[in-house]
Tab-separated table of C-alpha atoms and ligand atoms in Angstrom:
chain	number	residue	atom	x	y	z
A	154	UNK	CA	-142.428	49.304	210.440
A	155	UNK	CA	-144.166	52.168	212.157
A	156	UNK	CA	-144.699	51.523	215.848
A	157	UNK	CA	-148.095	50.543	217.232
A	158	UNK	CA	-149.785	51.169	213.929
A	159	UNK	CA	-152.208	49.021	211.965
A	160	UNK	CA	-154.509	49.981	209.078
A	161	UNK	CA	-157.275	50.017	211.719
A	162	UNK	CA	-155.507	51.900	214.549
A	163	UNK	CA	-157.233	55.175	213.514
A	164	UNK	CA	-160.390	53.681	215.032
A	165	UNK	CA	-159.067	54.448	218.525
A	166	UNK	CA	-158.797	58.180	217.683
A	167	UNK	CA	-161.305	60.935	216.971
A	168	UNK	CA	-162.548	60.677	213.380
A	169	UNK	CA	-164.305	63.842	212.214
A	170	UNK	CA	-166.302	64.266	209.009
A	171	UNK	CA	-167.306	60.612	208.773
A	172	UNK	CA	-170.770	59.547	207.600
A	173	UNK	CA	-173.030	57.529	209.851
A	174	UNK	CA	-174.159	54.405	208.043
A	175	UNK	CA	-177.529	53.165	209.238
A	176	UNK	CA	-176.801	49.504	208.477
A	177	UNK	CA	-173.547	48.462	210.178
A	178	UNK	CA	-173.803	44.954	208.749
A	179	UNK	CA	-174.014	46.257	205.185
A	180	UNK	CA	-171.006	48.503	205.819
A	181	UNK	CA	-168.959	45.605	207.221
A	182	UNK	CA	-169.701	43.303	204.355
A	183	UNK	CA	-168.884	46.046	201.799
A	184	UNK	CA	-165.552	46.701	203.506
A	185	UNK	CA	-164.712	43.003	203.661
A	186	UNK	CA	-165.396	42.676	199.951
A	187	UNK	CA	-163.313	45.768	199.097
A	188	UNK	CA	-160.438	44.473	201.191
A	189	UNK	CA	-160.164	41.526	198.812
A	190	UNK	CA	-160.029	43.712	195.672
A	191	UNK	CA	-156.794	44.401	193.809
A	192	UNK	CA	-154.854	47.552	194.711
A	193	UNK	CA	-155.687	50.516	192.464
A	194	UNK	CA	-152.068	51.665	192.372
A	195	UNK	CA	-148.928	49.680	193.177
A	196	UNK	CA	-146.646	50.769	195.997
A	197	UNK	CA	-143.731	51.057	193.571
A	198	UNK	CA	-145.486	53.951	191.799
A	199	UNK	CA	-146.185	55.768	195.074
A	200	UNK	CA	-142.503	55.319	195.851
A	201	UNK	CA	-141.550	56.774	192.454
A	202	UNK	CA	-143.719	59.815	193.128
A	203	UNK	CA	-142.069	60.244	196.515
A	204	UNK	CA	-138.663	60.317	194.808
A	205	UNK	CA	-139.897	63.038	192.431
A	206	UNK	CA	-141.252	65.081	195.336
A	207	UNK	CA	-137.889	64.725	197.054
A	208	UNK	CA	-136.322	66.122	193.887
A	209	UNK	CA	-138.780	69.046	194.056
A	210	UNK	CA	-137.677	69.712	197.648
A	211	UNK	CA	-134.127	69.943	196.377
A	212	UNK	CA	-135.141	72.465	193.733
A	213	UNK	CA	-134.937	70.219	190.679
A	214	UNK	CA	-138.672	69.814	190.132
A	215	UNK	CA	-142.009	71.570	190.737
A	216	UNK	CA	-145.326	70.033	191.799
A	217	UNK	CA	-148.448	70.700	189.738
A	218	UNK	CA	-151.461	69.159	191.490
A	219	UNK	CA	-154.958	69.797	190.189
A	220	UNK	CA	-158.377	68.516	189.272
A	221	UNK	CA	-161.936	68.450	190.522
A	222	UNK	CA	-162.970	69.581	193.981
A	223	UNK	CA	-165.234	66.534	193.999
A	224	UNK	CA	-165.334	63.993	191.221
A	225	UNK	CA	-168.853	62.821	190.510
A	226	UNK	CA	-170.476	59.731	189.088
A	227	UNK	CA	-172.614	61.937	186.800
A	228	UNK	CA	-169.706	63.811	185.160
A	229	UNK	CA	-167.693	60.631	184.566
A	230	UNK	CA	-166.701	60.303	180.916
A	231	UNK	CA	-163.559	59.816	178.841
A	232	UNK	CA	-163.858	63.484	177.789
A	233	UNK	CA	-163.801	64.659	181.412
A	234	UNK	CA	-160.721	62.586	182.249
A	235	UNK	CA	-158.979	63.532	179.041
A	236	UNK	CA	-159.884	67.202	179.553
A	237	UNK	CA	-158.279	67.302	182.991
A	238	UNK	CA	-155.240	65.320	181.828
A	239	UNK	CA	-154.666	67.582	178.824
A	240	UNK	CA	-155.083	70.695	180.959
A	241	UNK	CA	-152.491	69.418	183.443
A	242	UNK	CA	-150.215	68.665	180.496
A	243	UNK	CA	-150.646	72.145	178.955
A	244	UNK	CA	-149.954	73.860	182.277
A	245	UNK	CA	-146.978	71.584	182.941
A	246	UNK	CA	-145.414	72.441	179.575
A	247	UNK	CA	-145.793	76.149	180.241
A	248	UNK	CA	-144.193	75.786	183.674
A	249	UNK	CA	-141.388	73.587	182.361
A	250	UNK	CA	-140.563	76.043	179.579
A	251	UNK	CA	-140.369	78.966	182.011
A	252	UNK	CA	-138.456	77.212	184.767
A	253	UNK	CA	-136.347	74.506	183.176
A	254	UNK	CA	-137.641	72.251	185.963
A	255	UNK	CA	-139.157	68.807	185.766
A	256	UNK	CA	-142.881	69.213	186.499
A	257	UNK	CA	-144.397	66.539	188.753
A	258	UNK	CA	-147.973	66.016	187.527
A	259	UNK	CA	-150.509	64.919	190.131
A	260	UNK	CA	-154.264	64.882	189.497
A	261	UNK	CA	-157.058	65.342	191.991
A	262	UNK	CA	-158.513	62.479	190.051
A	263	UNK	CA	-159.384	58.773	190.093
A	264	UNK	CA	-160.601	58.790	193.706
A	265	UNK	CA	-161.416	62.361	194.842
A	266	UNK	CA	-164.952	61.514	195.956
A	267	UNK	CA	-165.298	62.347	199.664
A	268	UNK	CA	-165.881	65.843	201.063
A	269	UNK	CA	-165.655	67.348	204.553
A	270	UNK	CA	-168.593	69.665	205.251
A	271	UNK	CA	-168.908	72.503	207.734
A	272	UNK	CA	-172.393	71.428	208.803
A	273	UNK	CA	-174.082	68.075	209.452
A	274	UNK	CA	-177.459	69.067	208.009
A	275	UNK	CA	-178.732	71.080	205.086
A	276	UNK	CA	-182.045	72.929	205.537
A	277	UNK	CA	-184.323	73.692	202.621
A	278	UNK	CA	-188.068	74.257	202.362
A	279	UNK	CA	-188.592	73.310	205.997
A	280	UNK	CA	-186.730	70.020	205.519
A	281	UNK	CA	-183.411	69.091	207.192
A	282	UNK	CA	-181.347	66.372	205.465
A	283	UNK	CA	-177.770	65.102	205.918
A	284	UNK	CA	-175.259	67.210	203.975
A	285	UNK	CA	-173.918	65.850	200.715
A	286	UNK	CA	-170.513	64.289	201.539
A	287	UNK	CA	-169.377	63.310	198.064
A	288	UNK	CA	-170.544	60.602	195.676
A	289	UNK	CA	-168.664	57.882	197.537
A	290	UNK	CA	-170.989	58.528	200.522
A	291	UNK	CA	-174.362	59.864	199.365
A	292	UNK	CA	-176.126	61.700	196.519
A	293	UNK	CA	-176.305	65.436	195.782
A	294	UNK	CA	-180.076	65.512	195.141
A	295	UNK	CA	-181.977	67.049	198.050
A	296	UNK	CA	-184.147	64.071	198.936
A	297	UNK	CA	-184.068	61.674	201.795
A	298	UNK	CA	-183.138	58.548	199.842
A	299	UNK	CA	-180.262	60.238	197.983
A	300	UNK	CA	-178.780	61.763	201.130
A	301	UNK	CA	-178.715	58.478	203.053
A	302	UNK	CA	-175.068	57.269	203.293
A	303	UNK	CA	-174.841	54.049	201.270
A	304	UNK	CA	-171.807	51.710	201.511
A	305	UNK	CA	-172.556	50.325	198.034
A	306	UNK	CA	-171.373	53.672	196.659
A	307	UNK	CA	-167.813	52.690	197.593
A	308	UNK	CA	-167.860	50.029	194.868
A	309	UNK	CA	-168.904	52.555	192.272
A	310	UNK	CA	-166.141	54.914	193.422
A	311	UNK	CA	-163.621	52.068	193.260
A	312	UNK	CA	-164.814	51.093	189.778
A	313	UNK	CA	-164.738	54.664	188.483
A	314	UNK	CA	-161.258	55.163	189.961
A	315	UNK	CA	-160.008	52.006	188.243
A	316	UNK	CA	-161.495	53.043	184.903
A	317	UNK	CA	-160.143	56.596	185.249
A	318	UNK	CA	-156.666	55.237	186.015
A	319	UNK	CA	-156.779	52.963	183.020
A	320	UNK	CA	-157.951	55.784	180.754
A	321	UNK	CA	-155.270	58.137	182.115
A	322	UNK	CA	-152.636	55.591	181.176
A	323	UNK	CA	-154.090	55.472	177.662
A	324	UNK	CA	-154.217	59.257	177.085
A	325	UNK	CA	-151.252	60.573	179.007
A	326	UNK	CA	-148.169	61.958	177.322
A	327	UNK	CA	-144.606	60.905	178.034
A	328	UNK	CA	-144.909	61.956	181.722
A	329	UNK	CA	-147.211	59.866	183.943
A	330	UNK	CA	-149.909	61.583	185.802
A	331	UNK	CA	-150.046	60.435	189.385
A	332	UNK	CA	-153.340	60.331	191.311
A	333	UNK	CA	-154.318	61.914	194.618
A	334	UNK	CA	-157.268	62.672	196.833
A	335	UNK	CA	-158.089	63.701	200.391
A	336	UNK	CA	-157.797	60.551	202.510
A	337	UNK	CA	-161.073	61.372	204.197
A	338	UNK	CA	-163.345	58.334	204.191
A	339	UNK	CA	-161.309	56.196	206.550
A	340	UNK	CA	-163.218	52.887	206.332
A	341	UNK	CA	-162.727	52.915	202.552
A	342	UNK	CA	-159.045	53.851	202.824
A	343	UNK	CA	-158.476	51.150	205.416
A	344	UNK	CA	-160.090	48.521	203.195
A	345	UNK	CA	-157.717	49.486	200.370
A	346	UNK	CA	-154.557	49.541	202.489
A	347	UNK	CA	-152.083	46.932	201.265
A	348	UNK	CA	-148.768	45.503	202.294
A	349	UNK	CA	-146.262	45.943	199.460
A	350	UNK	CA	-142.640	45.022	200.061
A	351	UNK	CA	-141.480	46.375	203.404
A	352	UNK	CA	-144.309	48.858	203.976
A	353	UNK	CA	-148.015	49.535	204.095
A	354	UNK	CA	-149.525	51.585	201.284
A	355	UNK	CA	-152.792	53.311	200.650
A	356	UNK	CA	-153.564	51.637	197.333
A	357	UNK	CA	-156.459	53.992	196.506
A	358	UNK	CA	-154.060	56.625	195.079
A	359	UNK	CA	-150.384	57.489	194.872
A	360	UNK	CA	-150.723	60.492	197.191
A	361	UNK	CA	-153.223	61.235	199.978
A	362	UNK	CA	-153.588	64.447	201.899
A	363	UNK	CA	-155.150	65.336	205.216
A	364	UNK	CA	-157.581	68.245	205.011
A	365	UNK	CA	-157.523	71.466	206.990
A	366	UNK	CA	-160.487	70.304	209.088
A	367	UNK	CA	-159.006	66.937	210.039
A	368	UNK	CA	-155.342	67.752	210.739
A	369	UNK	CA	-155.810	68.433	214.470
A	370	UNK	CA	-153.749	66.743	217.223
A	371	UNK	CA	-154.896	63.153	217.964
A	372	UNK	CA	-156.908	63.047	214.736
A	373	UNK	CA	-157.849	59.653	213.318
A	374	UNK	CA	-156.847	60.911	209.868
A	375	UNK	CA	-153.353	61.763	211.044
A	376	UNK	CA	-153.118	58.371	212.757
A	377	UNK	CA	-154.101	56.603	209.532
A	378	UNK	CA	-151.581	58.511	207.395
A	379	UNK	CA	-148.834	57.946	209.957
A	380	UNK	CA	-148.368	54.307	209.027
A	381	UNK	CA	-148.412	54.666	205.251
A	382	UNK	CA	-145.374	54.605	203.008
A	383	UNK	CA	-147.010	56.892	200.398
A	384	UNK	CA	-146.068	60.533	200.010
A	385	UNK	CA	-148.679	62.622	201.830
A	386	UNK	CA	-149.888	66.210	202.046
A	387	UNK	CA	-151.058	68.385	204.945
A	388	UNK	CA	-153.365	71.326	204.280
A	389	UNK	CA	-152.174	74.376	206.200
A	390	UNK	CA	-154.908	76.965	206.808
A	391	UNK	CA	-155.006	80.165	208.879
A	392	UNK	CA	-155.816	78.340	212.135
A	393	UNK	CA	-152.700	76.137	212.009
A	394	UNK	CA	-149.959	77.359	214.329
A	395	UNK	CA	-146.244	76.437	214.409
A	396	UNK	CA	-146.535	74.165	217.463
A	397	UNK	CA	-149.163	71.920	215.965
A	398	UNK	CA	-147.365	71.853	212.620
A	399	UNK	CA	-144.120	70.776	214.309
A	400	UNK	CA	-146.013	68.052	216.180
A	401	UNK	CA	-147.668	66.849	212.973
A	402	UNK	CA	-144.321	66.648	211.202
A	403	UNK	CA	-142.743	64.718	214.074
A	404	UNK	CA	-145.674	62.281	214.012
A	405	UNK	CA	-145.955	61.901	210.242
A	406	UNK	CA	-142.288	61.988	209.310
A	407	UNK	CA	-140.219	61.056	212.362
A	408	UNK	CA	-137.397	59.765	210.171
A	409	UNK	CA	-137.318	63.058	208.200
A	410	UNK	CA	-137.592	61.181	204.942
A	411	UNK	CA	-137.289	63.422	201.858
A	412	UNK	CA	-140.361	63.479	199.582
A	413	UNK	CA	-142.686	62.186	202.262
A	414	UNK	CA	-144.382	65.494	203.211
A	415	UNK	CA	-145.915	68.217	201.074
A	416	UNK	CA	-147.279	71.182	203.029
A	417	UNK	CA	-150.130	72.825	201.152
A	418	UNK	CA	-150.647	76.424	202.276
A	419	UNK	CA	-154.256	77.612	201.850
A	420	UNK	CA	-154.314	80.895	203.707
A	421	UNK	CA	-156.591	83.012	201.523
A	422	UNK	CA	-156.007	86.666	202.360
A	423	UNK	CA	-153.989	85.621	205.450
A	424	UNK	CA	-150.701	84.645	203.773
A	425	UNK	CA	-148.583	87.459	205.234
A	426	UNK	CA	-149.785	86.750	208.783
A	427	UNK	CA	-150.206	82.990	208.727
A	428	UNK	CA	-147.465	81.591	206.529
A	429	UNK	CA	-144.124	83.083	207.697
A	430	UNK	CA	-144.322	81.583	211.239
A	431	UNK	CA	-144.936	78.154	209.697
A	432	UNK	CA	-142.098	78.548	207.189
A	433	UNK	CA	-139.736	79.507	210.012
A	434	UNK	CA	-140.840	76.723	212.346
A	435	UNK	CA	-140.280	74.043	209.704
A	436	UNK	CA	-136.925	75.474	208.657
A	437	UNK	CA	-135.745	75.663	212.274
A	438	UNK	CA	-136.559	71.969	212.796
A	439	UNK	CA	-134.786	70.993	209.606
A	440	UNK	CA	-137.818	68.990	208.507
A	441	UNK	CA	-137.601	68.221	204.778
A	442	UNK	CA	-140.899	69.361	203.240
A	443	UNK	CA	-142.167	70.612	199.927
A	444	UNK	CA	-144.113	73.865	200.246
A	445	UNK	CA	-147.024	74.202	197.818
A	446	UNK	CA	-149.860	76.714	197.536
A	447	UNK	CA	-153.576	75.960	197.251
A	448	UNK	CA	-154.948	79.403	196.334
A	449	UNK	CA	-158.529	78.105	196.093
A	450	UNK	CA	-159.851	77.097	199.521
A	451	UNK	CA	-159.213	80.355	201.349
A	452	UNK	CA	-160.874	82.393	198.625
A	453	UNK	CA	-164.409	81.047	198.450
A	454	UNK	CA	-167.341	83.437	198.697
A	455	UNK	CA	-171.087	83.290	198.115
A	456	UNK	CA	-172.810	85.599	195.636
A	457	UNK	CA	-176.097	87.354	196.368
A	458	UNK	CA	-177.816	84.771	194.170
A	459	UNK	CA	-176.387	81.942	196.297
A	460	UNK	CA	-173.537	80.568	194.156
A	461	UNK	CA	-170.259	79.608	195.817
A	462	UNK	CA	-167.579	81.234	193.705
A	463	UNK	CA	-163.941	82.346	193.724
A	464	UNK	CA	-162.679	85.459	191.985
A	465	UNK	CA	-159.639	84.670	189.830
A	466	UNK	CA	-158.059	87.953	190.968
A	467	UNK	CA	-157.957	86.742	194.556
A	468	UNK	CA	-156.555	83.366	193.512
A	469	UNK	CA	-153.729	85.076	191.609
A	470	UNK	CA	-153.137	87.439	194.545
A	471	UNK	CA	-152.705	84.521	196.960
A	472	UNK	CA	-150.226	82.854	194.603
A	473	UNK	CA	-148.188	86.069	194.377
A	474	UNK	CA	-148.249	86.436	198.167
A	475	UNK	CA	-147.187	82.789	198.601
A	476	UNK	CA	-144.170	83.155	196.318
A	477	UNK	CA	-143.228	86.457	197.978
A	478	UNK	CA	-143.500	84.988	201.499
A	479	UNK	CA	-141.462	81.884	200.679
A	480	UNK	CA	-138.829	83.946	198.856
A	481	UNK	CA	-138.552	86.322	201.831
A	482	UNK	CA	-137.818	83.366	204.143
A	483	UNK	CA	-135.350	81.766	201.753
A	484	UNK	CA	-137.696	78.794	201.265
A	485	UNK	CA	-138.554	77.306	197.877
A	486	UNK	CA	-142.165	77.730	196.724
A	487	UNK	CA	-142.254	74.268	195.197
A	488	UNK	CA	-145.746	73.588	193.933
A	489	UNK	CA	-149.366	74.535	193.408
A	490	UNK	CA	-152.611	72.726	194.187
A	491	UNK	CA	-155.696	73.893	192.270
A	492	UNK	CA	-159.302	72.929	191.638
A	493	UNK	CA	-159.869	73.010	187.903
A	494	UNK	CA	-161.430	71.193	184.995
A	495	UNK	CA	-160.812	70.994	181.275
A	496	UNK	CA	-164.546	71.596	180.778
A	497	UNK	CA	-165.785	75.069	179.868
A	498	UNK	CA	-167.498	75.747	183.197
A	499	UNK	CA	-168.595	79.071	184.728
A	500	UNK	CA	-167.817	78.554	188.419
A	501	UNK	CA	-165.003	80.990	189.302
A	502	UNK	CA	-165.440	84.634	188.300
A	503	UNK	CA	-162.949	86.767	186.368
A	504	UNK	CA	-160.318	85.930	183.787
A	505	UNK	CA	-159.178	87.353	180.461
A	506	UNK	CA	-162.409	86.091	178.912
A	507	UNK	CA	-164.285	87.066	182.057
A	508	UNK	CA	-166.929	85.026	183.818
A	509	UNK	CA	-169.252	87.496	185.560
A	510	UNK	CA	-171.577	86.768	188.467
A	511	UNK	CA	-174.445	86.792	185.994
A	512	UNK	CA	-172.666	84.074	183.939
A	513	UNK	CA	-172.335	81.631	186.857
A	514	UNK	CA	-175.719	80.013	186.234
A	515	UNK	CA	-174.841	79.105	182.632
A	516	UNK	CA	-172.460	76.177	183.237
A	517	UNK	CA	-172.143	75.715	186.988
A	518	UNK	CA	-171.582	71.946	187.217
A	519	UNK	CA	-169.403	71.360	190.268
A	520	UNK	CA	-170.672	69.053	193.008
A	521	UNK	CA	-168.813	71.044	195.639
A	522	UNK	CA	-166.381	73.966	195.232
A	523	UNK	CA	-166.008	76.171	192.134
A	524	UNK	CA	-163.265	75.117	189.712
A	525	UNK	CA	-161.118	77.093	187.299
A	526	UNK	CA	-162.017	76.508	183.672
A	527	UNK	CA	-159.319	75.931	181.101
A	528	UNK	CA	-158.682	79.594	180.310
A	529	UNK	CA	-158.554	80.579	183.974
A	530	UNK	CA	-156.240	77.662	184.797
A	531	UNK	CA	-153.865	78.747	182.008
A	532	UNK	CA	-153.801	82.238	183.548
A	533	UNK	CA	-152.742	80.642	186.820
A	534	UNK	CA	-150.024	78.748	184.925
A	535	UNK	CA	-148.893	82.014	183.321
A	536	UNK	CA	-148.486	83.717	186.691
A	537	UNK	CA	-146.638	80.749	188.186
A	538	UNK	CA	-144.429	80.541	185.075
A	539	UNK	CA	-143.474	84.197	185.619
A	540	UNK	CA	-142.681	83.531	189.298
A	541	UNK	CA	-140.551	80.499	188.426
A	542	UNK	CA	-138.739	82.414	185.692
A	543	UNK	CA	-138.007	85.154	188.246
A	544	UNK	CA	-136.638	82.581	190.714
A	545	UNK	CA	-134.514	81.035	187.977
A	546	UNK	CA	-133.124	84.468	187.096
A	547	UNK	CA	-132.314	85.155	190.743
A	548	UNK	CA	-130.490	81.814	191.065
A	549	UNK	CA	-128.493	82.426	187.888
A	550	UNK	CA	-127.486	85.926	189.048
B	26	LIG	C1	-160.185	70.275	199.396
B	26	LIG	O1	-159.007	70.290	199.022
B	26	LIG	O2	-161.119	69.917	198.675
B	26	LIG	C2	-160.494	70.783	200.761
B	26	LIG	C3	-161.653	70.497	201.369
B	26	LIG	O3	-159.529	71.566	201.239
B	26	LIG	P1	-159.225	72.074	202.729
B	26	LIG	O4	-159.102	70.869	203.571
B	26	LIG	O5	-157.924	72.796	202.539
B	26	LIG	O6	-160.345	72.990	203.112
B	27	LIG	CO1	-162.636	71.968	197.367
């Protein structure tokens, strides 16, 4: 058992990016009800994923993590779930063929509903309303009623997660797709924390990660993750230095358990400056981690017409830089983390069948960040396949 930890001990720490619910009584009764619901995933499956991530750390497997930036209630359909699952499968097959490795498939799916936002308020037409924080919290529409945080939304998120999980089990191929999301909305995560065997598990997904905005020292999010038995991720952006990373690893994996920690580099154009000191610090401490690359979150820009987009060229450039930086330090680049959808969206620019800035308006459906469409995601897979084939060649030589 982890010392001095309970599913509620995060409440004594600083919790950033949490909604303020107007009706505390309604929130309490929602959380009490959720706490009596069945777990969405069993601890044994989280444990199985952890074993596969440990294998990836050893070089026998590679992590492919991907899906929506923010799942939404409106886009929920069997086609959407199936589209993401089949895209993960197609990418995984390409990567497996090039590398000979087992590909660990993890979706940003069945629970990825809460978003950190850089501002508290959104201003439009002289009106200031709370920012949209994901469908589990409030609605995207710019009106006062929709933007009010509503605890009842947690039930809809739970129900959609359960249905998505059940549909994933029906459509998936021979390899199971595991589920993951940012463990952001702490009251919800606490309500779904379950004792299973010897440990405590987040039962909302197999894998939770802490975001780049909430991984500071003494963070409530870090405190919550500390006591879980699940495998977890830490987003590593340009403002993360080696000292804080070492402290986070000591807090979150004091026993240096293999498979427990995935470090997700999201440096944007800063890979050469930001990543090597982190790679060295972790290696020097002998902390077992899996290094993965999220080439999306450091490469977001806004077009003149106001769309948030990401040029595929920059995404591919960050992936290349990530594999070069890890190779140079003798560290395995062991996974990728991407925002993508099987739907034919126009959200990121570029690609072999290029999406131009003028095309963005045509099928821009995301509720938060721009996602790769199927063709763009397969181009990412192609580049990673080439990198893995190169690494395989170097090992054989
Ligand atoms: C995300 O993964 O959706 C996200 C918000 O990422 P980050 O914390 O790395 O900015
Ligand atoms: Co995002």
